[in-house]
Amino acid sequence: QGTDQSSAISRFSNDQRVAPPDPDLAIGPTDVVETTNSSVYVFSRAGTLLFSFDINLFVPGAQVLGYSVTDPRIIFDTQSGRFYFSVLAYAGCNSEDYIAVSPASTLTSGDVWSGYLWEGSNAHYTGLTGDQPGLGISNNIVAATQSFYACSNPQFTESEALMIQKSDLISGTLGGHSTVGYYGNPWLPQPVQSIGSTATQYVVWNQSDPLDGGNGTIGVSPFSGTPEGQNMPNSPTTYNLVISP
């Protein structure tokens, strides 16, 4: 059995009083990791709680800046043998997506995760805040997405997709060519967590809602190349996959 809000509040105090919980789950060789809006719980595969931590204290500078955290994501990558984690930190109209990788496939309470702070709305926009970041992986890429909304009038404006060189994130040596950002994508694009070997990072989104002018398809953008290779397209080809009844 996973965690619940009352036990999280008892363990970490009132910064856990956030709902809905937005839970996510990832399973590694020895650990099962559950995330909620503000905490991470690590269980053995037999179900024993090993340790937990408050995401508000895990994200660098969140407490100092007065940020709150929400919308965590956790995945396990069999190729690199690492857990990848992301969470949105926000205060008013400012938001940041924190992306991190575990040092090994088995987790301990003293682990130091290598991280990247993606200041999407702060770096590129004025008067916008991010929401519901996505997280995905392929052979060479850790991909993240965010959708941005106007603070003065909370309507969707556009989305961003960020491609990070996986090897650089693992080593903690992110350089000038380690990340590539894309802008103007559709609402709520989600990077794919590839479960097999592929050099292509896919990003997909729903185009089936008739209330939003949907056309009954799923949009797909395949991103080839790598940031370090400086050969990723600025405007990847987009495909529409028909949803059959």
Coordinates of N, CA and C in Angstrom, one line a residue:
Q1 N 0.8 -1.2 0.0 CA 0.0 0.0 0.0 C 0.9 1.2 0.0
G2 N 0.5 2.2 -0.8 CA 1.3 3.4 -0.9 C 0.9 4.4 0.2
T3 N 1.4 5.7 0.0 CA 1.2 6.7 1.0 C -0.2 7.3 0.9
D4 N -0.6 8.2 1.8 CA -1.8 9.0 1.7 C -1.5 10.3 2.3
Q5 N -2.4 11.3 2.1 CA -2.1 12.7 2.5 C -1.9 12.8 4.1
S6 N -2.7 12.1 4.9 CA -2.6 12.3 6.3 C -1.3 11.8 6.8
S7 N -0.8 10.7 6.3 CA 0.5 10.2 6.7 C 1.7 11.1 6.2
A8 N 1.5 11.7 5.0 CA 2.5 12.6 4.5 C 2.6 13.9 5.4
I9 N 1.4 14.4 5.8 CA 1.4 15.5 6.6 C 2.0 15.2 8.0
S10 N 1.7 14.0 8.5 CA 2.3 13.6 9.8 C 3.8 13.5 9.7
R11 N 4.3 13.1 8.6 CA 5.7 12.9 8.4 C 6.5 14.1 8.1
F12 N 5.9 15.0 7.2 CA 6.6 16.1 6.7 C 6.0 17.5 7.0
S13 N 4.8 17.5 7.7 CA 4.1 18.7 8.1 C 3.2 19.3 7.0
N14 N 2.8 20.5 7.1 CA 1.7 21.0 6.3 C 2.0 21.4 4.9
D15 N 3.3 21.3 4.5 CA 3.6 21.6 3.1 C 3.1 20.4 2.2
Q16 N 2.6 19.3 2.8 CA 2.0 18.2 2.1 C 0.5 18.4 1.9
R17 N -0.1 19.5 2.4 CA -1.5 19.7 2.3 C -1.9 20.2 0.9
V18 N -1.7 19.4 -0.1 CA -2.0 19.7 -1.5 C -2.8 18.6 -2.1
A19 N -3.8 19.0 -2.9 CA -4.7 18.0 -3.6 C -5.1 18.6 -4.9
P20 N -5.4 17.7 -5.9 CA -5.2 16.3 -5.9 C -3.8 15.8 -5.8
P21 N -3.5 14.6 -5.5 CA -2.1 14.2 -5.3 C -1.2 14.0 -6.5
D22 N -1.8 13.9 -7.7 CA -1.0 13.7 -8.9 C 0.0 12.6 -8.7
P23 N -0.3 11.4 -8.3 CA 0.7 10.3 -8.1 C 1.3 9.8 -9.3
D24 N 2.5 9.2 -9.2 CA 3.2 8.6 -10.3 C 4.0 7.4 -9.6
L25 N 4.4 6.4 -10.5 CA 5.0 5.2 -9.9 C 6.1 4.7 -10.9
A26 N 7.2 4.3 -10.4 CA 8.3 3.7 -11.3 C 8.9 2.5 -10.5
I27 N 9.2 1.5 -11.3 CA 9.8 0.3 -10.6 C 11.1 0.0 -11.2
G28 N 12.1 -0.1 -10.3 CA 13.5 -0.5 -10.7 C 13.8 -2.0 -10.3
P29 N 15.0 -2.4 -10.4 CA 15.4 -3.8 -10.1 C 15.1 -4.1 -8.6
T30 N 15.2 -3.2 -7.7 CA 15.0 -3.5 -6.3 C 14.0 -2.5 -5.6
D31 N 13.7 -1.4 -6.2 CA 12.9 -0.4 -5.6 C 11.6 -0.1 -6.4
V32 N 10.6 0.3 -5.6 CA 9.4 0.9 -6.2 C 9.3 2.3 -5.6
V33 N 9.2 3.3 -6.5 CA 9.2 4.7 -6.1 C 7.9 5.3 -6.5
E34 N 7.2 5.9 -5.4 CA 6.0 6.5 -5.6 C 6.2 8.0 -5.3
T35 N 5.7 8.9 -6.2 CA 5.7 10.3 -6.0 C 4.3 10.8 -5.9
T36 N 4.1 11.8 -5.0 CA 2.9 12.6 -4.9 C 3.3 14.0 -5.1
N37 N 2.3 14.9 -5.0 CA 2.6 16.4 -5.2 C 3.8 16.9 -4.5
S38 N 4.1 16.4 -3.3 CA 5.1 17.0 -2.5 C 6.0 16.0 -1.8
S39 N 5.9 14.7 -2.1 CA 6.8 13.8 -1.4 C 7.1 12.6 -2.3
V40 N 8.2 11.9 -1.9 CA 8.7 10.7 -2.6 C 8.8 9.6 -1.6
Y41 N 8.2 8.5 -1.9 CA 8.3 7.3 -1.0 C 9.0 6.2 -1.8
V42 N 10.0 5.5 -1.2 CA 10.8 4.4 -1.8 C 10.5 3.2 -1.0
F43 N 9.9 2.2 -1.7 CA 9.6 0.9 -1.1 C 10.5 -0.2 -1.7
S44 N 10.6 -1.3 -1.0 CA 11.2 -2.5 -1.6 C 10.2 -3.1 -2.5
R45 N 10.6 -4.0 -3.4 CA 9.6 -4.6 -4.3 C 8.7 -5.6 -3.5
A46 N 9.0 -5.9 -2.3 CA 8.2 -6.7 -1.4 C 7.2 -5.8 -0.7
G47 N 7.3 -4.4 -0.8 CA 6.3 -3.6 -0.2 C 6.7 -2.9 1.1
T48 N 8.0 -3.1 1.5 CA 8.4 -2.4 2.7 C 8.9 -1.0 2.4
L49 N 8.4 0.0 3.2 CA 8.9 1.3 3.1 C 10.3 1.4 3.5
L50 N 11.2 1.9 2.6 CA 12.6 2.0 2.9 C 13.0 3.4 3.4
F51 N 12.5 4.4 2.7 CA 12.7 5.8 3.2 C 11.8 6.7 2.3
S52 N 11.7 8.0 2.7 CA 10.9 8.9 2.0 C 11.6 10.3 2.2
F53 N 11.2 11.3 1.3 CA 11.7 12.6 1.5 C 10.7 13.6 1.0
D54 N 10.8 14.9 1.5 CA 9.9 16.0 1.1 C 10.5 16.6 -0.1
I55 N 9.7 16.7 -1.2 CA 10.2 17.3 -2.5 C 10.5 18.7 -2.3
N56 N 9.8 19.4 -1.4 CA 10.1 20.9 -1.2 C 11.5 21.1 -0.7
L57 N 12.1 20.1 0.0 CA 13.4 20.2 0.5 C 14.4 19.6 -0.5
F58 N 13.9 18.8 -1.4 CA 14.8 18.1 -2.4 C 15.1 19.1 -3.5
V59 N 14.2 19.9 -3.9 CA 14.4 20.9 -5.1 C 15.3 22.0 -4.6
P60 N 16.5 22.2 -5.2 CA 17.4 23.3 -4.8 C 16.7 24.7 -4.7
G61 N 16.8 25.3 -3.6 CA 16.3 26.7 -3.5 C 14.8 26.9 -3.4
A62 N 14.0 25.8 -3.4 CA 12.6 26.0 -3.4 C 12.2 26.7 -2.1
Q63 N 12.7 26.3 -0.9 CA 12.3 26.9 0.3 C 12.8 28.3 0.4
V64 N 14.0 28.6 0.0 CA 14.6 29.9 0.0 C 13.8 30.9 -0.8
L65 N 13.3 30.4 -2.0 CA 12.6 31.3 -2.9 C 11.1 31.3 -2.6
G66 N 10.7 30.5 -1.7 CA 9.2 30.5 -1.4 C 8.4 29.7 -2.4
Y67 N 9.0 28.8 -3.2 CA 8.3 28.0 -4.2 C 7.6 26.8 -3.6
S68 N 6.5 26.4 -4.2 CA 5.8 25.2 -3.9 C 6.0 24.2 -5.1
V69 N 5.9 22.9 -4.8 CA 6.1 21.9 -5.9 C 4.8 21.2 -6.2
T70 N 4.7 20.7 -7.4 CA 3.5 20.0 -7.9 C 3.9 19.2 -9.1
D71 N 3.0 18.3 -9.5 CA 3.0 17.6 -10.8 C 4.4 16.8 -11.0
P72 N 4.7 15.9 -10.0 CA 6.0 15.2 -10.1 C 5.8 14.0 -11.2
R73 N 6.9 13.7 -11.7 CA 7.0 12.5 -12.6 C 8.2 11.7 -12.3
I74 N 8.1 10.4 -12.3 CA 9.2 9.4 -12.0 C 9.1 8.3 -13.0
I75 N 10.3 8.0 -13.7 CA 10.4 6.8 -14.6 C 11.7 6.1 -14.3
F76 N 11.7 4.8 -14.7 CA 13.0 4.1 -14.6 C 13.4 3.7 -16.0
D77 N 14.7 3.9 -16.3 CA 15.3 3.6 -17.6 C 16.1 2.4 -17.5
T78 N 15.8 1.3 -18.2 CA 16.5 0.1 -18.1 C 17.9 0.2 -18.8
Q79 N 18.0 1.1 -19.8 CA 19.2 1.2 -20.6 C 20.4 1.8 -19.7
S80 N 20.0 2.9 -19.0 CA 21.1 3.5 -18.2 C 21.0 3.0 -16.7
G81 N 20.0 2.3 -16.4 CA 19.9 1.8 -15.0 C 19.7 2.9 -14.0
R82 N 18.9 4.0 -14.4 CA 18.7 5.1 -13.5 C 17.2 5.5 -13.4
F83 N 16.8 6.1 -12.3 CA 15.5 6.7 -12.2 C 15.7 8.2 -12.6
Y84 N 14.6 8.6 -13.4 CA 14.6 10.0 -13.8 C 13.3 10.7 -13.2
F85 N 13.5 11.9 -12.7 CA 12.5 12.5 -11.9 C 12.3 14.0 -12.4
S86 N 11.1 14.5 -12.4 CA 10.9 15.9 -12.7 C 9.7 16.4 -11.8
V87 N 9.8 17.7 -11.5 CA 8.7 18.3 -10.7 C 8.6 19.8 -11.0
L88 N 7.4 20.3 -11.0 CA 7.3 21.8 -11.3 C 7.3 22.5 -9.9
A89 N 8.1 23.5 -9.9 CA 8.2 24.4 -8.7 C 7.6 25.8 -9.1
Y90 N 6.8 26.4 -8.3 CA 6.1 27.6 -8.8 C 5.9 28.6 -7.6
A91 N 5.9 29.8 -7.9 CA 5.5 30.9 -6.9 C 4.9 32.0 -7.7
G92 N 3.6 32.2 -7.5 CA 2.9 33.2 -8.3 C 3.0 32.9 -9.8
C93 N 3.5 33.8 -10.6 CA 3.6 33.5 -12.0 C 4.9 32.9 -12.5
N94 N 5.8 32.8 -11.6 CA 7.1 32.2 -11.9 C 7.1 30.7 -11.7
S95 N 7.6 29.9 -12.7 CA 7.7 28.5 -12.5 C 9.0 27.9 -13.1
E96 N 9.4 26.8 -12.6 CA 10.6 26.1 -13.0 C 10.3 24.6 -13.0
D97 N 10.9 23.9 -13.9 CA 10.8 22.4 -14.0 C 12.2 21.9 -13.6
Y98 N 12.2 21.1 -12.5 CA 13.4 20.6 -12.0 C 13.5 19.1 -12.5
I99 N 14.6 18.8 -13.2 CA 14.8 17.4 -13.8 C 16.0 16.8 -13.2
A100 N 15.9 15.6 -12.7 CA 17.0 15.0 -12.0 C 17.1 13.5 -12.3
V101 N 18.4 12.9 -12.1 CA 18.6 11.5 -12.4 C 19.3 11.0 -11.1
S102 N 18.9 9.7 -10.8 CA 19.5 9.1 -9.6 C 21.0 8.6 -9.9
P103 N 21.8 8.4 -8.9 CA 23.2 8.0 -9.2 C 23.3 6.5 -9.5
A104 N 22.3 5.7 -9.2 CA 22.3 4.3 -9.4 C 20.9 3.7 -9.6
S105 N 20.8 2.4 -9.9 CA 19.5 1.8 -10.0 C 18.9 1.5 -8.7
T106 N 19.7 1.3 -7.6 CA 19.2 1.1 -6.3 C 19.4 2.4 -5.5
L107 N 18.3 2.8 -4.8 CA 18.3 4.1 -4.2 C 18.6 4.0 -2.7
T108 N 19.2 5.0 -2.2 CA 19.4 5.2 -0.7 C 19.0 6.6 -0.3
S109 N 18.8 6.7 1.0 CA 18.4 8.0 1.5 C 19.5 9.1 1.4
G110 N 20.7 8.7 1.2 CA 21.8 9.7 1.1 C 22.2 10.0 -0.3
D111 N 21.5 9.5 -1.3 CA 21.8 9.8 -2.7 C 21.9 11.2 -3.0
V112 N 22.8 11.6 -3.9 CA 22.9 12.9 -4.5 C 22.5 12.8 -5.9
W113 N 21.4 13.4 -6.3 CA 20.9 13.3 -7.7 C 21.5 14.4 -8.5
S114 N 21.8 14.1 -9.8 CA 22.3 15.1 -10.7 C 21.1 15.8 -11.3
G115 N 21.1 17.2 -11.3 CA 19.8 17.8 -11.8 C 20.1 18.9 -12.8
Y116 N 18.9 19.4 -13.4 CA 18.9 20.5 -14.3 C 17.7 21.3 -14.0
L117 N 17.8 22.6 -13.9 CA 16.7 23.5 -13.6 C 16.3 24.2 -14.9
W118 N 15.1 23.9 -15.4 CA 14.6 24.4 -16.6 C 13.6 25.6 -16.3
E119 N 14.1 26.8 -16.5 CA 13.3 28.0 -16.2 C 12.6 28.4 -17.5
G120 N 11.7 27.6 -17.9 CA 11.0 27.9 -19.2 C 10.3 29.3 -19.3
S121 N 9.4 29.5 -18.4 CA 8.7 30.8 -18.5 C 9.5 32.0 -18.1
N122 N 10.5 31.8 -17.2 CA 11.3 32.9 -16.8 C 12.3 33.3 -17.9
A123 N 12.8 32.3 -18.6 CA 13.8 32.6 -19.6 C 13.2 33.1 -20.9
H124 N 12.0 32.7 -21.3 CA 11.5 33.0 -22.6 C 10.2 33.8 -22.7
Y125 N 9.5 33.9 -21.6 CA 8.2 34.5 -21.7 C 8.0 35.5 -20.5
T126 N 7.1 36.4 -20.7 CA 6.7 37.3 -19.7 C 5.2 37.1 -19.4
G127 N 4.8 37.0 -18.1 CA 3.4 36.8 -17.8 C 2.9 35.4 -18.0
L128 N 3.7 34.4 -18.1 CA 3.2 33.0 -18.3 C 3.8 32.1 -17.2
T129 N 3.0 31.1 -16.9 CA 3.5 30.1 -15.9 C 3.2 28.7 -16.5
G130 N 4.1 27.8 -16.2 CA 4.0 26.4 -16.7 C 3.1 25.5 -15.9
D131 N 2.7 24.4 -16.5 CA 1.8 23.5 -15.8 C 2.0 22.1 -16.4
Q132 N 1.8 21.0 -15.5 CA 1.8 19.6 -15.9 C 3.0 19.3 -16.8
P133 N 4.2 19.4 -16.3 CA 5.4 19.0 -17.2 C 5.4 17.5 -17.4
G134 N 5.8 17.1 -18.6 CA 5.9 15.7 -19.0 C 7.4 15.3 -19.0
L135 N 7.6 13.9 -18.9 CA 9.0 13.4 -18.9 C 9.0 12.1 -19.7
G136 N 10.1 12.0 -20.5 CA 10.3 10.8 -21.3 C 11.7 10.6 -21.6
I137 N 12.0 9.4 -22.2 CA 13.4 9.0 -22.5 C 13.5 8.2 -23.8
S138 N 14.7 8.3 -24.4 CA 15.0 7.4 -25.5 C 16.5 7.1 -25.3
N139 N 17.2 6.5 -26.3 CA 18.6 6.1 -26.1 C 19.5 7.2 -25.6
N140 N 19.4 8.4 -26.2 CA 20.4 9.4 -25.9 C 19.7 10.6 -25.3
I141 N 18.4 10.7 -25.1 CA 17.7 11.9 -24.7 C 16.9 11.7 -23.5
V142 N 16.9 12.7 -22.6 CA 15.8 12.9 -21.6 C 15.0 14.0 -22.0
A143 N 13.7 13.8 -22.2 CA 12.8 14.8 -22.8 C 11.8 15.3 -21.8
A144 N 11.6 16.6 -21.8 CA 10.6 17.2 -20.9 C 9.7 18.2 -21.7
T145 N 8.5 18.3 -21.2 CA 7.5 19.2 -21.9 C 6.8 20.0 -20.8
Q146 N 6.3 21.2 -21.1 CA 5.5 22.0 -20.3 C 4.5 22.7 -21.2
S147 N 3.3 23.0 -20.6 CA 2.3 23.9 -21.3 C 2.2 25.1 -20.5
F148 N 2.1 26.3 -21.2 CA 2.2 27.6 -20.5 C 0.9 28.3 -20.6
Y149 N 0.5 29.0 -19.6 CA -0.7 29.7 -19.5 C -0.4 31.2 -19.0
A150 N -1.3 32.1 -19.5 CA -1.2 33.5 -19.1 C -1.6 33.6 -17.7
C151 N -0.8 34.4 -16.9 CA -1.2 34.6 -15.5 C -2.4 35.5 -15.4
S152 N -2.5 36.6 -16.2 CA -3.6 37.5 -16.0 C -4.9 36.9 -16.5
N153 N -4.8 36.0 -17.5 CA -6.0 35.4 -18.1 C -5.7 33.9 -18.3
P154 N -6.0 33.1 -17.3 CA -5.5 31.7 -17.4 C -6.0 30.9 -18.5
Q155 N -5.5 31.2 -19.7 CA -5.8 30.4 -20.9 C -4.5 29.9 -21.5
F156 N -4.5 28.7 -22.1 CA -3.4 28.1 -22.7 C -2.8 29.1 -23.8
T157 N -1.4 29.2 -23.8 CA -0.7 30.1 -24.8 C 0.1 29.2 -25.7
E158 N 1.0 28.4 -25.2 CA 1.7 27.5 -26.0 C 2.5 26.6 -25.2
S159 N 3.2 25.6 -25.8 CA 4.0 24.6 -25.0 C 5.5 24.7 -25.4
E160 N 6.3 24.1 -24.6 CA 7.7 23.9 -24.8 C 8.1 22.5 -24.7
A161 N 9.1 22.1 -25.5 CA 9.7 20.7 -25.4 C 11.2 20.9 -25.2
L162 N 11.8 20.2 -24.2 CA 13.2 20.4 -24.0 C 13.9 19.0 -24.1
M163 N 14.9 18.9 -24.9 CA 15.7 17.7 -25.1 C 17.1 17.8 -24.4
I164 N 17.3 16.9 -23.5 CA 18.6 17.0 -22.7 C 19.4 15.8 -23.1
Q165 N 20.7 16.0 -23.3 CA 21.7 14.9 -23.6 C 21.7 14.0 -22.3
K166 N 21.3 12.7 -22.5 CA 21.2 11.8 -21.3 C 22.5 11.6 -20.6
S167 N 23.6 11.4 -21.4 CA 24.9 11.2 -20.8 C 25.4 12.4 -20.0
D168 N 25.1 13.6 -20.5 CA 25.5 14.8 -19.8 C 24.8 15.0 -18.5
L169 N 23.5 14.6 -18.5 CA 22.7 14.7 -17.3 C 23.2 13.8 -16.2
I170 N 23.5 12.5 -16.6 CA 24.0 11.5 -15.7 C 25.4 12.0 -15.1
S171 N 26.2 12.5 -16.0 CA 27.6 12.9 -15.5 C 27.6 14.2 -14.7
G172 N 26.5 15.0 -14.9 CA 26.4 16.3 -14.2 C 27.3 17.3 -14.9
T173 N 27.5 17.1 -16.2 CA 28.4 18.0 -17.0 C 27.7 18.7 -18.1
L174 N 26.5 19.2 -17.8 CA 25.7 19.8 -18.9 C 26.4 21.1 -19.4
G175 N 26.6 21.1 -20.7 CA 27.3 22.2 -21.3 C 26.4 23.0 -22.3
G176 N 27.0 23.8 -23.1 CA 26.3 24.7 -24.0 C 25.5 23.9 -25.0
H177 N 25.8 22.7 -25.4 CA 25.1 21.9 -26.4 C 24.4 20.8 -25.8
S178 N 24.2 20.8 -24.5 CA 23.5 19.6 -23.8 C 22.0 19.7 -23.9
T179 N 21.4 20.9 -24.1 CA 20.0 21.0 -24.1 C 19.5 21.8 -25.4
V180 N 18.4 21.4 -25.9 CA 17.8 22.1 -27.0 C 16.3 22.3 -26.7
G181 N 15.8 23.5 -26.8 CA 14.4 23.8 -26.6 C 13.6 24.1 -27.8
Y182 N 12.3 23.7 -27.8 CA 11.4 24.0 -28.9 C 10.2 24.7 -28.4
Y183 N 9.6 25.5 -29.2 CA 8.5 26.4 -28.8 C 7.3 26.3 -29.8
G184 N 6.1 26.6 -29.3 CA 5.0 26.7 -30.1 C 4.3 25.4 -30.4
N185 N 4.6 24.4 -29.5 CA 3.9 23.1 -29.7 C 2.5 23.1 -29.2
P186 N 1.7 22.1 -29.5 CA 0.3 22.1 -29.1 C 0.1 21.8 -27.6
W187 N -1.2 21.8 -27.2 CA -1.5 21.7 -25.8 C -1.2 20.4 -25.3
L188 N -0.6 20.4 -24.1 CA -0.2 19.2 -23.3 C 0.5 18.1 -24.1
P189 N 1.6 18.4 -24.8 CA 2.4 17.4 -25.5 C 3.1 16.5 -24.4
Q190 N 3.2 15.2 -24.7 CA 3.8 14.3 -23.7 C 5.0 13.6 -24.4
P191 N 6.2 13.7 -23.8 CA 7.3 12.9 -24.4 C 7.1 11.4 -24.0
V192 N 7.5 10.6 -25.0 CA 7.3 9.1 -24.8 C 8.5 8.5 -24.0
Q193 N 8.1 7.6 -23.1 CA 9.1 6.8 -22.3 C 9.3 5.5 -23.2
S194 N 10.3 5.5 -23.9 CA 10.6 4.3 -24.8 C 11.0 3.1 -23.9
I195 N 10.5 2.0 -24.2 CA 10.8 0.8 -23.4 C 11.8 -0.1 -24.2
G196 N 12.1 0.2 -25.4 CA 13.1 -0.5 -26.2 C 14.1 0.5 -26.7
S197 N 15.0 0.0 -27.5 CA 16.1 0.8 -28.0 C 15.6 1.6 -29.2
T198 N 15.8 2.9 -29.1 CA 15.4 3.8 -30.3 C 16.2 5.1 -30.1
A199 N 16.8 5.6 -31.2 CA 17.5 6.9 -31.2 C 16.6 8.0 -31.5
T200 N 15.3 7.8 -31.6 CA 14.3 8.8 -31.9 C 13.5 9.1 -30.6
Q201 N 13.4 10.4 -30.2 CA 12.6 10.7 -29.1 C 11.2 11.2 -29.6
Y202 N 10.2 10.5 -29.3 CA 8.8 10.9 -29.8 C 8.1 11.8 -28.7
V203 N 7.4 12.7 -29.2 CA 6.5 13.6 -28.4 C 5.1 13.4 -29.0
V204 N 4.1 13.1 -28.2 CA 2.7 12.9 -28.7 C 1.7 13.8 -28.0
W205 N 0.6 14.0 -28.6 CA -0.5 14.8 -28.0 C -1.8 14.5 -28.6
N206 N -2.9 14.8 -27.8 CA -4.2 14.4 -28.1 C -4.9 15.4 -29.0
Q207 N -5.4 15.0 -30.1 CA -6.1 15.9 -31.0 C -7.6 15.3 -31.3
S208 N -8.1 14.6 -30.3 CA -9.4 14.0 -30.5 C -10.6 14.7 -29.8
D209 N -10.3 15.7 -29.0 CA -11.4 16.3 -28.3 C -12.2 17.3 -29.2
P210 N -13.4 17.0 -29.6 CA -14.1 17.9 -30.5 C -14.4 19.3 -29.9
L211 N -14.4 19.4 -28.5 CA -14.6 20.7 -27.9 C -13.5 21.6 -28.1
D212 N -12.3 21.1 -28.4 CA -11.1 21.8 -28.7 C -10.8 21.9 -30.2
G213 N -11.8 21.5 -31.0 CA -11.6 21.5 -32.5 C -10.8 20.3 -32.9
G214 N -10.8 19.2 -32.2 CA -10.0 18.1 -32.5 C -10.5 17.4 -33.8
N215 N -9.6 16.6 -34.4 CA -9.9 15.9 -35.6 C -9.8 14.4 -35.5
G216 N -9.9 13.9 -34.3 CA -9.9 12.5 -34.1 C -8.5 11.8 -34.3
T217 N -7.4 12.5 -34.1 CA -6.1 11.9 -34.3 C -5.2 12.2 -33.1
I218 N -4.1 11.5 -33.1 CA -3.0 11.7 -32.2 C -1.8 12.3 -32.9
G219 N -1.4 13.5 -32.5 CA -0.2 14.1 -33.1 C 1.1 13.5 -32.6
V220 N 2.0 13.4 -33.5 CA 3.3 12.8 -33.2 C 4.4 13.6 -33.8
S221 N 5.4 13.9 -33.0 CA 6.6 14.6 -33.5 C 7.8 13.7 -33.1
P222 N 8.5 13.2 -34.1 CA 9.8 12.4 -33.9 C 11.0 13.4 -33.9
F223 N 11.7 13.4 -32.8 CA 12.9 14.2 -32.7 C 14.1 13.3 -32.9
S224 N 14.9 13.5 -34.0 CA 16.1 12.8 -34.2 C 17.3 13.6 -33.9
G225 N 18.5 12.9 -33.8 CA 19.7 13.6 -33.5 C 19.9 13.8 -32.0
T226 N 20.9 14.6 -31.6 CA 21.2 14.8 -30.2 C 21.6 16.3 -30.0
P227 N 21.4 16.8 -28.8 CA 21.9 18.2 -28.6 C 23.4 18.3 -28.8
E228 N 24.2 17.3 -28.3 CA 25.7 17.4 -28.4 C 26.1 17.3 -29.9
G229 N 25.3 16.6 -30.7 CA 25.6 16.5 -32.1 C 25.2 17.7 -32.8
Q230 N 24.5 18.6 -32.2 CA 23.9 19.9 -32.8 C 23.2 19.6 -34.1
N231 N 22.5 18.5 -34.1 CA 21.8 18.1 -35.4 C 20.3 17.8 -35.1
M232 N 19.7 18.4 -34.1 CA 18.3 18.2 -33.8 C 17.5 19.2 -34.6
P233 N 16.4 18.9 -35.3 CA 15.7 19.8 -36.1 C 15.0 20.9 -35.2
N234 N 14.9 22.1 -35.6 CA 14.2 23.1 -34.9 C 12.7 23.0 -35.1
S235 N 12.2 22.4 -36.2 CA 10.8 22.2 -36.5 C 10.7 20.8 -37.0
P236 N 10.5 19.8 -36.1 CA 10.4 18.4 -36.6 C 9.1 18.2 -37.3
T237 N 9.1 17.2 -38.2 CA 8.0 16.8 -39.0 C 6.9 16.3 -38.0
T238 N 5.7 16.7 -38.2 CA 4.5 16.3 -37.4 C 3.6 15.3 -38.2
Y239 N 3.2 14.2 -37.5 CA 2.3 13.3 -38.2 C 1.0 13.2 -37.4
N240 N 0.0 12.9 -38.0 CA -1.3 12.7 -37.4 C -1.7 11.2 -37.5
L241 N -1.9 10.5 -36.4 CA -2.3 9.1 -36.4 C -3.8 9.0 -36.2
V242 N -4.5 8.4 -37.1 CA -6.0 8.3 -37.0 C -6.3 7.3 -35.9
I243 N -7.3 7.6 -35.0 CA -7.8 6.8 -33.9 C -8.9 6.0 -34.5
S244 N -8.7 4.7 -34.6 CA -9.8 3.8 -35.1 C -10.8 3.4 -34.0
P245 N -12.1 3.3 -34.3 CA -13.1 3.0 -33.3 C -12.9 1.5 -32.9

